[in-house]
């Protein structure tokens, strides 16, 4: 483990084991080196493996209310105190708070499980043993202990305990990792096997070996043999692995959704296999994208129209300037000082001729309309005169 101060020396883990009559075990960790480092203002740097799992870590027993059922029910201020205490003693690194609290939650759960399995259930009929906390864990208050013991004999707990026992019985391939977990095992193998890629099939097999390298369970030994054969075929090119369809999946069968064997808790299939994250596009996002495309198209049309208008105005301005120069040079309208290109003059004359023709046509149309009106008036006068003559005749 690395330290934030170079004056630190490597210390061996110190543990205190206290017997409780006939029950012997590991006991609680007093963590004297953590206390000493805090006094010396030394903060060990927490190390992570390539998948973000903590390799070297030390988080002791969490003291909290034992009767709380779930980690989610622990008050936020208590969790914050846990994080602050660890952050003071270790250099956890950016984003390490989640790992710290996850580890604390697991150790808190494991601690309650240890108390239940070793200090309560074996003494169901011994009220004297259950009347006070174990000598090993003297920090537990009697009121907390009594409430915790009572909760272990409730109907709800008995139902949950029975369900977990049934699930445990169905597990076929139990590991033998103890406290180091898969992250610690992987770190150990990388030190002893430098330059070798440690995949999860190797971790799964090694996690079920005893200290002599043997696999006592026949079922596990059979699967380990199959893993060895598949690894050999992969190295020879006879079998191909592709993403989640690796050696361990071939040996044990498909994974359960969201879980992954042989890597420990907290590692998802996507993290391990680097699978692409699915893209979720909402309706609003699609609408915004379509509106953006339409807006860009309309903007392009308006810009093109504006450019055309600017070019037309520029050409008209040049024509007017040319006409002005011609009008200012009456003696030599086509001289070098006041001249226009043939195209500009032709275009200008053409526009002037068109304008004159249009005006002449309008005048002719007006005169024709006037003649038609005069003809109509003449017809009306004749009609009136004829009617007057007829009336006189009949009278």
Short mmCIF file of C-alpha atoms in Angstrom, two decimals, residues 43 45 51-52 54 65 84 98 165 179 220 242-243 246 279 306 329 339 358 376 382 390 393:
data_model
loop_
_atom_site.label_atom_id
_atom_site.label_comp_id
_atom_site.label_asym_id
_atom_site.label_seq_id
_atom_site.Cartn_x
_atom_site.Cartn_y
_atom_site.Cartn_z
CA UNK A 43 -2.80 8.75 4.95
CA UNK A 45 -3.35 5.85 -0.72
CA UNK A 51 -11.79 -2.20 -13.30
CA UNK A 52 -12.04 0.35 -10.50
CA UNK A 54 -10.34 -1.40 -4.46
CA UNK A 65 -28.01 0.65 15.30
CA UNK A 84 -15.32 11.74 6.69
CA UNK A 98 -19.33 5.64 -3.31
CA UNK A 165 -30.91 -20.69 3.51
CA UNK A 179 -12.02 -11.67 2.96
CA UNK A 220 -16.34 -27.65 -9.20
CA UNK A 242 -16.62 -12.82 -28.47
CA UNK A 243 -17.56 -10.29 -25.80
CA UNK A 246 -16.14 -16.03 -23.15
CA UNK A 279 -28.49 5.26 -26.72
CA UNK A 306 -30.34 37.63 -49.77
CA UNK A 329 -20.30 63.73 -71.04
CA UNK A 339 -17.79 54.92 -70.72
CA UNK A 358 -44.95 49.33 -71.35
CA UNK A 376 -71.82 52.85 -75.40
CA UNK A 382 -80.03 56.38 -79.95
CA UNK A 390 -92.46 55.24 -80.72
CA UNK A 393 -96.55 57.32 -82.78
#
